[in-house]
Coordinates of C-alpha atoms and ligand atoms in Angstrom, one line a residue:
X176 CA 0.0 0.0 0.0
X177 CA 3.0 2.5 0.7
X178 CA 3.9 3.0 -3.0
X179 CA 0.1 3.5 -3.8
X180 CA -0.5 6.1 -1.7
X181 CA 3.3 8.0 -2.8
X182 CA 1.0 8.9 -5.9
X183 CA -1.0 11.4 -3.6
X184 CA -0.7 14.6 -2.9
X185 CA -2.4 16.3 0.6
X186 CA -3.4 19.3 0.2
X187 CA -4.9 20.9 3.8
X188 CA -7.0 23.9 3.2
X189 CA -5.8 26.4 6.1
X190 CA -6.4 29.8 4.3
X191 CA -9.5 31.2 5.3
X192 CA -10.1 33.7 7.9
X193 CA -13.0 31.8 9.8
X194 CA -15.1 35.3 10.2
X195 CA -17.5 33.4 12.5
X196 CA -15.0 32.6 15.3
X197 CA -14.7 36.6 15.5
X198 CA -11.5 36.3 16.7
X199 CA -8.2 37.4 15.4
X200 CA -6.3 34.3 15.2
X201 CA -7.3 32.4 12.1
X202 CA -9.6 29.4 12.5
X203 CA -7.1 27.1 11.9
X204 CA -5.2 27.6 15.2
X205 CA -8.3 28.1 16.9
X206 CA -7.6 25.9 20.2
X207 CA -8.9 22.8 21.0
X208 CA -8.0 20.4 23.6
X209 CA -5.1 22.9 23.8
X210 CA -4.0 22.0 19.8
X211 CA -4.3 24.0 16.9
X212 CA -7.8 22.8 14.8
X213 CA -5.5 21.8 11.9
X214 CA -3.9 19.4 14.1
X215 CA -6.4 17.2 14.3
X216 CA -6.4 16.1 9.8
X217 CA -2.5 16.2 10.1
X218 CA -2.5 14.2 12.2
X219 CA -5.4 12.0 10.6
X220 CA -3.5 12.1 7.5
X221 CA -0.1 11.0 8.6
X222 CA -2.2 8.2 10.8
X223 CA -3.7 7.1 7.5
X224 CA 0.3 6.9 5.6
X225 CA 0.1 9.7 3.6
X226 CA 3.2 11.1 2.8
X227 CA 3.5 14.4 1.0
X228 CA 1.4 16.9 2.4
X229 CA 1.5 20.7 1.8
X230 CA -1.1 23.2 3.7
X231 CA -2.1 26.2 2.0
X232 CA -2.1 29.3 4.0
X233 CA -3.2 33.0 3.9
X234 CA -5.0 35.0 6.4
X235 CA -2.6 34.8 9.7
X236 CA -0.6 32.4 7.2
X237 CA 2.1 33.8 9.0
X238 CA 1.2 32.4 12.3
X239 CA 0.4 29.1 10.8
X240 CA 3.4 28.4 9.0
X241 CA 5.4 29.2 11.9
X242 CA 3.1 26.2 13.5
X243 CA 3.8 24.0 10.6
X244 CA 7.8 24.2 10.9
X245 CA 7.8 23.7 14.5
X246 CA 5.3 20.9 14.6
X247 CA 5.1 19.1 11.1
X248 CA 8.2 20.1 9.7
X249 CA 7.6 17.8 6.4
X250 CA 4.3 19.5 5.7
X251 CA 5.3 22.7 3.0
X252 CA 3.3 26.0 3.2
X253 CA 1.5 27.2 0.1
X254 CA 0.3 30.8 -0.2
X255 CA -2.9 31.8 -1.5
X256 CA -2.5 35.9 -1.1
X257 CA -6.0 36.7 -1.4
X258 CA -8.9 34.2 -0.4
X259 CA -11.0 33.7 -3.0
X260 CA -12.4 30.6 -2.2
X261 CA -11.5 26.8 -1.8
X262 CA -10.6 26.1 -5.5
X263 CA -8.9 29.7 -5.7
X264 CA -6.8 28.1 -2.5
X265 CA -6.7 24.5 -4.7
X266 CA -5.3 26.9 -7.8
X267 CA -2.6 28.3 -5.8
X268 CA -0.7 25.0 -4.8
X269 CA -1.4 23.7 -8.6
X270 CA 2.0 23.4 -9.4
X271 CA 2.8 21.5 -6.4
X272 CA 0.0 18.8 -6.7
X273 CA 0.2 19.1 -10.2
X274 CA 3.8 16.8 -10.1
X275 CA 1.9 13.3 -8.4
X276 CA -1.3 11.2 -9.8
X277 CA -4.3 12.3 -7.1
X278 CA -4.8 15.0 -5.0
X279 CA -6.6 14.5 -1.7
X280 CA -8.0 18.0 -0.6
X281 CA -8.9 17.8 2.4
X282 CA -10.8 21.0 4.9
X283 CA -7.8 21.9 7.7
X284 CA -11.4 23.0 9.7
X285 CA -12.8 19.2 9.8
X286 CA -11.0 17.8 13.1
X287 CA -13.0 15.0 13.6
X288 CA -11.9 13.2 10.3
X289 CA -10.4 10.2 11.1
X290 CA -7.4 8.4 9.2
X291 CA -9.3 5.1 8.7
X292 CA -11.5 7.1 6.7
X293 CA -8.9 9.1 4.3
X294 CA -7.1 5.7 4.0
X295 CA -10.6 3.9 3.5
X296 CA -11.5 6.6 0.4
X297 CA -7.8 6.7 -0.8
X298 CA -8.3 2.9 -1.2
X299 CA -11.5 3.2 -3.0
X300 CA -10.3 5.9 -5.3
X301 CA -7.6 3.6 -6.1
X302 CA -10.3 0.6 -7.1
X303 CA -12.5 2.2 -8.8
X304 CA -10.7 4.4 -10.6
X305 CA -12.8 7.4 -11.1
X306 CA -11.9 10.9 -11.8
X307 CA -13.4 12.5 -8.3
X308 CA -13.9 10.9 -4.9
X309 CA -15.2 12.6 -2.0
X310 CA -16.9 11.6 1.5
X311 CA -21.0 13.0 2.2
X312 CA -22.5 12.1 5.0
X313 CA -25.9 12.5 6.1
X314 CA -27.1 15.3 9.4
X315 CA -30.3 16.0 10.3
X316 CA -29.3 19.3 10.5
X317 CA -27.6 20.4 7.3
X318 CA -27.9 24.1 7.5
X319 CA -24.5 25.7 6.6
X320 CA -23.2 22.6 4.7
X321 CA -23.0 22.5 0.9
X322 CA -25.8 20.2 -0.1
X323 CA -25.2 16.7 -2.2
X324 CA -27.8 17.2 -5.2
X325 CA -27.6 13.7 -7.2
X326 CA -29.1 14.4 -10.7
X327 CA -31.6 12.3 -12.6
X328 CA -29.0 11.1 -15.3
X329 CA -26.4 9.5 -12.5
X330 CA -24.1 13.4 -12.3
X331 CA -23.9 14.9 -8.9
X332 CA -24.1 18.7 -8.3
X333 CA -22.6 20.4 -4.5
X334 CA -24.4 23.3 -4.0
X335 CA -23.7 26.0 -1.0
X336 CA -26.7 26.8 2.0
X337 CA -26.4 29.9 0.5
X338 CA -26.8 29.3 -3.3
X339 CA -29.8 26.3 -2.3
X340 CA -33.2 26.9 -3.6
X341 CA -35.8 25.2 -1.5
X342 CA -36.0 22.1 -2.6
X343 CA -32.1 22.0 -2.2
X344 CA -32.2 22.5 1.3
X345 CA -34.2 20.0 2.2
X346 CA -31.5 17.5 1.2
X347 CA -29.4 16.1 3.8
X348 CA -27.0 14.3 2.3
X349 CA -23.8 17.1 3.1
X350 CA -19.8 17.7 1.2
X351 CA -17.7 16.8 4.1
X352 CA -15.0 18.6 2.1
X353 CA -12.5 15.8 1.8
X354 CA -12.1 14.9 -2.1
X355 CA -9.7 12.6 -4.2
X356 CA -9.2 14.1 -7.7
X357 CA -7.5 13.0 -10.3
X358 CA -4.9 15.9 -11.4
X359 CA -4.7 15.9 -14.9
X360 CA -8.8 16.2 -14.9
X361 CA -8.8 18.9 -12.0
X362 CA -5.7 20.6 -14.1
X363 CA -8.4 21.0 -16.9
X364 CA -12.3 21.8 -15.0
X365 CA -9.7 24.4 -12.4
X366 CA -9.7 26.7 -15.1
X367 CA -13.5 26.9 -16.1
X368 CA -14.8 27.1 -12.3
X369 CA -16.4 31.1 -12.2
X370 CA -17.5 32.9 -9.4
X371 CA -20.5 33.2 -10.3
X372 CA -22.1 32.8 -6.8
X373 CA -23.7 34.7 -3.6
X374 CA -19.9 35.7 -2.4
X375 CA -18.2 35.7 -5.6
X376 CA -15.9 32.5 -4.4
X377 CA -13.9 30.1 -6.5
X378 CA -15.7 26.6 -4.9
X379 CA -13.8 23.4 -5.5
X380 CA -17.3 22.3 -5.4
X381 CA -17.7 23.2 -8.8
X382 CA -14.7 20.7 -10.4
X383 CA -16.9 17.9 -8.6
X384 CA -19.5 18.7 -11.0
X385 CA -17.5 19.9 -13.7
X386 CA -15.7 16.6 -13.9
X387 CA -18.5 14.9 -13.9
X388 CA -19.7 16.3 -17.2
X389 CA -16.5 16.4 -18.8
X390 CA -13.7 14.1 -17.2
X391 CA -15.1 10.9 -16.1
X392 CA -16.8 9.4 -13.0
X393 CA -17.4 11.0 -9.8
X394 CA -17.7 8.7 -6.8
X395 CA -19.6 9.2 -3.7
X396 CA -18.4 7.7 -0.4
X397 CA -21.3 8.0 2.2
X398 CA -20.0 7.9 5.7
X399 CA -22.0 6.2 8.9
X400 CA -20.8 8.9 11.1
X401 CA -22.6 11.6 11.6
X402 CA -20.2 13.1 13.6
X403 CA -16.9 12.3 12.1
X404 CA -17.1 15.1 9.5
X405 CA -18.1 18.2 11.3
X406 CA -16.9 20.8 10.3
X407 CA -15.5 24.3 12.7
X408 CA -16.5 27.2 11.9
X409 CA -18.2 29.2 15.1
X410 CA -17.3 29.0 18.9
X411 CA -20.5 26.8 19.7
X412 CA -18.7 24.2 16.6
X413 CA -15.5 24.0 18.4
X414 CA -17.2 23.0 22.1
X415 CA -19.3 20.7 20.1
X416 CA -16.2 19.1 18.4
X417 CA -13.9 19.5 21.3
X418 CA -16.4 17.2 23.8
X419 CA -16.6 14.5 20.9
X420 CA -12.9 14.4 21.0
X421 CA -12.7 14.4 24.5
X422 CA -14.8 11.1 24.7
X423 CA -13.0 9.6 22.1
X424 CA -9.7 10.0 23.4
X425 CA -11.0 8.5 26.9
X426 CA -12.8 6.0 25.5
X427 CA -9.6 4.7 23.9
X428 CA -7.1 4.9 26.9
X429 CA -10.0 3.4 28.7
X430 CA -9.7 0.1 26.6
X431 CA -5.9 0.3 27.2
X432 CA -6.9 0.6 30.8
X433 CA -7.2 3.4 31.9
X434 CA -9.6 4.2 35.3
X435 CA -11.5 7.2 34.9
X436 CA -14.0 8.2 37.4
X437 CA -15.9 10.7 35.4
X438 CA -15.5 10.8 32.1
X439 CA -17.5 13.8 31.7
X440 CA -15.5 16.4 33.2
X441 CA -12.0 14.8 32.2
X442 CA -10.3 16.5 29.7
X443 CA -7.2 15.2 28.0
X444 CA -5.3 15.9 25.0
X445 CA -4.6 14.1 22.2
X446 CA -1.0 14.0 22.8
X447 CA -1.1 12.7 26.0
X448 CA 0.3 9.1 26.5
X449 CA -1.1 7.0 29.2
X450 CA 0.3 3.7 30.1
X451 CA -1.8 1.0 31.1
X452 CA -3.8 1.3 34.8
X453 CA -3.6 4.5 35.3
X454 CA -6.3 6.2 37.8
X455 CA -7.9 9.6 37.2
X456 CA -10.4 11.3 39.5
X457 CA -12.9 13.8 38.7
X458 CA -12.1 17.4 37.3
X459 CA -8.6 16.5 35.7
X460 CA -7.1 18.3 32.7
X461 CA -4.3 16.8 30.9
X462 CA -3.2 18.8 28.1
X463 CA 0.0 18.8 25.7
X464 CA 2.6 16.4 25.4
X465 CA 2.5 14.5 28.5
X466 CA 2.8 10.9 29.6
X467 CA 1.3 9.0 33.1
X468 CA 3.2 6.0 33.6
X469 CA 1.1 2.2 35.3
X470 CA -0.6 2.6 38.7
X471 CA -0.2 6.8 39.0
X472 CA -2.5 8.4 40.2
X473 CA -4.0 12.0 39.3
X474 CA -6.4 13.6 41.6
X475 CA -9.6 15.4 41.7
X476 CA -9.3 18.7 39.6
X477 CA -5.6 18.8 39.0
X478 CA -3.7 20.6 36.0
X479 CA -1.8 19.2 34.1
X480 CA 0.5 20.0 31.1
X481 CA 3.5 19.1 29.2
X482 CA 4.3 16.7 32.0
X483 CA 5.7 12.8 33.0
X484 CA 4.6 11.0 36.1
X485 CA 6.0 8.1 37.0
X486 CA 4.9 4.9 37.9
X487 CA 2.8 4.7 41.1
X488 CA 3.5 8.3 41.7
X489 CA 0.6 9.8 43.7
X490 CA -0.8 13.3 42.8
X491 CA -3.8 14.6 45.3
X492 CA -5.6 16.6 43.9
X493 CA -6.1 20.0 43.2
X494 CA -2.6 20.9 42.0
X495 CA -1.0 22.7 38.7
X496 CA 1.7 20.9 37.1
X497 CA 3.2 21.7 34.3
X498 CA 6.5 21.6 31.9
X499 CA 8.1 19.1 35.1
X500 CA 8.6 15.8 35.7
X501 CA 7.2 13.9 38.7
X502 CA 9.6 10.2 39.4
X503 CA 8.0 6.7 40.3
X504 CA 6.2 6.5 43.6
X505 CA 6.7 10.8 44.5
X506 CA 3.9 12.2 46.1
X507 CA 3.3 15.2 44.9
X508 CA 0.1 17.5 46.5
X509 CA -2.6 18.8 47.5
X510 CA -2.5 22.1 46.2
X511 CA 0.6 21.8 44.9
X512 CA 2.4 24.0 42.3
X513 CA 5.0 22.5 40.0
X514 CA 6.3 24.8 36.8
X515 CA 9.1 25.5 34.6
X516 CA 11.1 22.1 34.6
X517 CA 10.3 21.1 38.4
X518 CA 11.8 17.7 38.6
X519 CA 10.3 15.7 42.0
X520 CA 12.7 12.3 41.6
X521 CA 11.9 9.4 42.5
X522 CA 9.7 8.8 46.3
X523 CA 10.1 12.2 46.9
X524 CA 7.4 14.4 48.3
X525 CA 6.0 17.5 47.8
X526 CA 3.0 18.5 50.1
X527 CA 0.4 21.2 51.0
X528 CA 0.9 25.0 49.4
X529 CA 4.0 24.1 48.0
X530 CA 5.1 25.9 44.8
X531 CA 8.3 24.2 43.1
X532 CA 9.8 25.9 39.9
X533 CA 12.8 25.1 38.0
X534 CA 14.1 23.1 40.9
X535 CA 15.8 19.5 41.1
X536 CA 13.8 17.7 44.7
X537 CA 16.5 14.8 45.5
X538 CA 15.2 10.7 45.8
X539 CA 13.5 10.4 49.2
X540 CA 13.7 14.4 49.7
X541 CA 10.5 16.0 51.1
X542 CA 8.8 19.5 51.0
X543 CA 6.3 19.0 53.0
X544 CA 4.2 22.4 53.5
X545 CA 3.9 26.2 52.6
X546 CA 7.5 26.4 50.5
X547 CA 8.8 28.3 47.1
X548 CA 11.5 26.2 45.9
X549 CA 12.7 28.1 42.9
X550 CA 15.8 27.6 40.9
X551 CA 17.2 25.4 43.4
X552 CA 18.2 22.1 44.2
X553 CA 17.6 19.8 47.0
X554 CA 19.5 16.5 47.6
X555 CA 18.6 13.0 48.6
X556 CA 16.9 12.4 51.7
X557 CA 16.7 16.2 52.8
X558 CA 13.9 17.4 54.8
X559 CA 12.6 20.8 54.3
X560 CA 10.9 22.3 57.1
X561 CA 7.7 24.1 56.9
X562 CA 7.2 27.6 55.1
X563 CA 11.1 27.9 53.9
X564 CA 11.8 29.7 50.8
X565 CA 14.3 29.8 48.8
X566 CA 15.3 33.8 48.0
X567 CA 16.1 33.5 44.5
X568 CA 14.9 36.9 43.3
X569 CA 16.8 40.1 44.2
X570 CA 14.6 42.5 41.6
X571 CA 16.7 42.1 39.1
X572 CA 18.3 38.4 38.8
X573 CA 17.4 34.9 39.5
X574 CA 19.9 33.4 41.6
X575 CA 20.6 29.7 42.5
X576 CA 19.9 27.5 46.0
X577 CA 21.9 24.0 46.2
X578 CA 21.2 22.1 49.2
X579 CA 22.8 19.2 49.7
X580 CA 21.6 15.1 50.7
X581 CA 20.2 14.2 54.1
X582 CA 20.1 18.1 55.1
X583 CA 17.1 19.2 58.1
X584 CA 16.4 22.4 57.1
X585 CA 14.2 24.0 60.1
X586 CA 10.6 25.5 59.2
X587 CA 10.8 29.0 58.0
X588 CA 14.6 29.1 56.8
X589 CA 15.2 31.9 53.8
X590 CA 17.7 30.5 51.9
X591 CA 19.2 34.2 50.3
X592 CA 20.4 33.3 46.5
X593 CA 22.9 32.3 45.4
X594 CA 23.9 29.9 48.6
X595 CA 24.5 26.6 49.0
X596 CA 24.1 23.8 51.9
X597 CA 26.9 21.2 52.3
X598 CA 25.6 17.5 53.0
X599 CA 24.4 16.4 56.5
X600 CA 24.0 20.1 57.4
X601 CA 20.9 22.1 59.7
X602 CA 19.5 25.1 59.7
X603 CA 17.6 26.3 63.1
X604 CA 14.1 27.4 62.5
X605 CA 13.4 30.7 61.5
X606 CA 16.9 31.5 59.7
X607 CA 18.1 34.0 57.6
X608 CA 21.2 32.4 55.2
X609 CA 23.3 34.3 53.2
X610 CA 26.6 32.3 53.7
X611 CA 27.1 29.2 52.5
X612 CA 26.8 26.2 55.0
X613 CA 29.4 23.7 55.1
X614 CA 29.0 20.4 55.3
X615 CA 27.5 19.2 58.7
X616 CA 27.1 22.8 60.0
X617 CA 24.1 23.9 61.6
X618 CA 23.1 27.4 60.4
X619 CA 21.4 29.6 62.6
X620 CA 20.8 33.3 62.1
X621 CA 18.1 34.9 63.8
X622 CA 17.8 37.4 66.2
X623 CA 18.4 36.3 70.1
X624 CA 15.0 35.4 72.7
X625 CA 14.6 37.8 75.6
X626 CA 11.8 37.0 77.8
X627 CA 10.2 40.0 79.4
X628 CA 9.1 38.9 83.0
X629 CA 5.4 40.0 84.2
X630 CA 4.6 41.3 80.4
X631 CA 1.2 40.5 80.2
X632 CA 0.2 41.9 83.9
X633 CA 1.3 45.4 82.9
X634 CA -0.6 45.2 79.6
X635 CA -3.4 44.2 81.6
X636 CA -3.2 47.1 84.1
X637 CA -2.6 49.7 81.6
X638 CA -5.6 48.5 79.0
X639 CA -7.7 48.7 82.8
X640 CA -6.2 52.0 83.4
X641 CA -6.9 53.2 80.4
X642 CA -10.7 52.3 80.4
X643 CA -11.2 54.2 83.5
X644 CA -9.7 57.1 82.1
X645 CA -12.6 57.2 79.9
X646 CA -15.3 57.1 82.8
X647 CA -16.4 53.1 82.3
Ligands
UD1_12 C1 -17.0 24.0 2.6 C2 -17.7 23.5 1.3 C3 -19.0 22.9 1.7 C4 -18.9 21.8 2.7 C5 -18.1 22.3 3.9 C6 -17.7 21.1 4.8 C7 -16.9 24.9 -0.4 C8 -17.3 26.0 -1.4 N1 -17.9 24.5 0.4 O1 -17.9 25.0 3.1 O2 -19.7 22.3 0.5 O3 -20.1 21.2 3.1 O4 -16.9 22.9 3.6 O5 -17.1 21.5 6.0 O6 -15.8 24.5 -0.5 N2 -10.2 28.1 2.6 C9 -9.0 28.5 2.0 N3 -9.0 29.6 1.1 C10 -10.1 30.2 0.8 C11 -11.3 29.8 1.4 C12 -11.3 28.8 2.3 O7 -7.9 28.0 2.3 O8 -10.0 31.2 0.0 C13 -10.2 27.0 3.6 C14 -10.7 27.4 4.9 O9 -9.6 27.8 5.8 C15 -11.3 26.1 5.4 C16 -11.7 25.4 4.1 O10 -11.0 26.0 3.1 O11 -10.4 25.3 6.1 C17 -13.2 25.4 3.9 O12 -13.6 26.8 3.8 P1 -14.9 27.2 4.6 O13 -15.0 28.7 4.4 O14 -14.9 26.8 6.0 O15 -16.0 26.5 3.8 P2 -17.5 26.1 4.3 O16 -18.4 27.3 4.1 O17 -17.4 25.4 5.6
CA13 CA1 -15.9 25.0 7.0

């Protein structure tokens, strides 16, 4: 099959400016699940082994190539300057597409299309040899979709909601917008398609038809899924789409095993990678590229993104985790903060109102309440008492903590950045360090206690005093 499909060209339609979203960024990189729309048929269409794909861009094409290098460096940006429709877009990549057999066009606003399907029509096209291929599917409610008119004599017409006369818009067989042509017959109908329509557009729709009566045969794959083809074009589309997604993603880590209380308010991502038995409670969000390894658990209504947990680690839930790496068996939580490349090794511990950011917490180590660990690290086995921060901000630079293994660090020390903590060292509660400890050293740095004898009799007598003064 991999030589077959080396015949097609992709060709993502990405141009448009997605008015209806009312929104400055173009519809294409509208978000959802925290990915680009366009994600979703790349993704589809390198899932389905298609190989040479190029994207055509134009309003906030800037934006979106930018996208396409860093995420899908193979896929080439086409620009169509001006958007005068879909087969204006299909015109501007003609020399491209014009250098392989077929051309698969397919909507960069239908995320929902699956690569079983492309690979399923590709495979048809191949079979049966026509001239045109494209998916319809059938919606009860077609309104905005171009309609599917099948003629009397066998030819097939798409017609836009807007273009419909009445009878038209009762059909509901819909264009999904995915098509196979073949390109020496869409080199030839390109040219003829006018814009002769409601909004002066260049519709690829028109070479279905056009090919029809002059190239050859047009074949019509009906999809069973109502859902699959959807396309995105207002705010109310892409929460529509994004639940569908949602479920589907769940459903399939849950038949790799994954335990998921409530499926209907987790969220994850489609790049997230969950090994077997994993456990989520309620409220979670797992967005970007992140991976859960066997028996971790996440809990209720924790954050997380661009993030690995080990296996058996333990996250109680809430807490915000995200661009850091919890180890095998670390507890991390509740109400925890982890950012910018926190690493929490393996069995460590991070407890209650702790916020950990671009630190290193040792094996075994434990923060157990009310920290900032930033720009830091902490080594094996230390204990950090409750409420110590770690000083790493002077108004104008970050500096560096390093503590060392086995270290007691007594609750509410200040570590003042840059300084460092030999192994096996203390600190006594409530110290201020600016010089480096050394090895073994207990720290201590606070004002001495004087005790006041009597203290609270003569506040007593003076508040009494006082009162009488005022004729009580
Ligand atoms: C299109 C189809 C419609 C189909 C529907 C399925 C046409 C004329 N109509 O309608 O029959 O039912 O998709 O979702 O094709 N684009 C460009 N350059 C342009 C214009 C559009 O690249 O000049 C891109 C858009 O970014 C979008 C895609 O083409 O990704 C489709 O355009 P859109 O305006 O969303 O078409 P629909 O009205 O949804
Ligand atoms: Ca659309």
């Amino acid at each position: 099959m991999d030589t077959e499909l080396d015949s097609f060209a992709v060709l993502i339609l990405a141009a448009g400016r997605g008015a209806r979203m009312h929104s400055g960024k173009p519809k294409v990189l509208q978000s959802l699940l925290e990915e680009p729309v366009v994600y979703y048929p790349l993704k589809a269409v390198q899932d389905a082994g298609l190989k040479n794909v190029s994207a055509v861009v134009g309003h906030g094409g800037g934006q979106v190539e930018t996208y396409l290098k860093r995420e899908w460096p193979h896929v080439g940006a086409i620009w169509q300057g001006e958007q005068l429709g879909t087969a204006h877009a299909v015109m501007a990549a003609r020399q491209w597409w014009e250098g392989f057999e077929h051309v698969m066009v397919v909507s960069g606003d239908v995320p929902l299309i699956q690569a079983g399907t492309l690979s399923d029509l590709a495979g048809k096209h191949l079979r049966a040899a026509p001239k045109c291929s494209f998916i319809s599917f059938l919606l009860d409610d077609p309104s905005g979709y171009g309609r599917v008119v099948r003629l009397a004599d066998g030819g097939v017409r798409i017609i836009e909601d807007r273009d419909a006369i009445e009878e038209e818009l009762e059909i509901h067989e819909i264009n999904s917008g995915v098509y196979i042509f073949d390109t020496e017959s869409l080199s030839v109908v390109i040219e003829k398609i006018s814009r002769d329509n409601t909004l002066g557009e260049y519709k690829i729709t028109d070479a279905v038809a056009l090919i029809g009566e002059t190239e050859g045969d047009v074949n019509i794959v009906v999809s069973d899924d109502r859902s699959e083809l959807l396309g995105v074009n207002t705010p109310n589309d892409l929460a529509v789409t994004a639940e569908i997604l949602n479920r589907r993603i769940i459903s399939g880590h849950m038949r790799n095993g994954l335990k998921c209380m409530d499926p209907r308010t987790t969220w994850i991502g489609p790049r997230v990678s969950l090994e077997p038995d994993v456990f989520v409670e309620p409220g979670v969000q797992i967005w970007g590229k992140s991976s859960i390894a066997s028996g971790a658990r996440i809990g209720a209504y924790s954050l997380l993104r661009n993030v690995t947990v080990g296996p058996g680690a333990v996250l109680f839930g809430p807490s915000v985790v995200s661009d850091s790496d919890i180890g095998g068996g670390a507890e991390v939580g509740p109400f925890a903060v982890l950012r910018g490349e926190a690493v929490v090794s393996d069995s460590a511990k991070v407890g209650r109102f702790v916020e950990v950011k671009k630190s290193r917490i040792g094996v075994g180590a434990k923060v157990p309440h009310l920290s900032y660990i930033g720009d830091a690290t902490i080594g094996e086995e230390t204990n950090i008492g409750a409420g110590t921060i770690t000083c790493n901000y002077n108004g104008k630079n970050k500096s560096k903590t390093a503590i060392g293994d086995r270290c007691f660090v007594g609750s509410d020390t200040m570590f003042v950045a840059p300084v460092s903590m030999g192994d096996d060292a203390h600190t006594a509660a409530g110290s201020v360090v600016t010089k480096d400890v050394p090895p073994g050293a207990l720290a201590i740095s606070r004002a001495r206690q004087d005790n006041i004898a009597n203290w609270s009799a003569r506040v007593k007598i003076d508040g009494k005093e006082k009162k009488d003064d005022e004729g009580n």
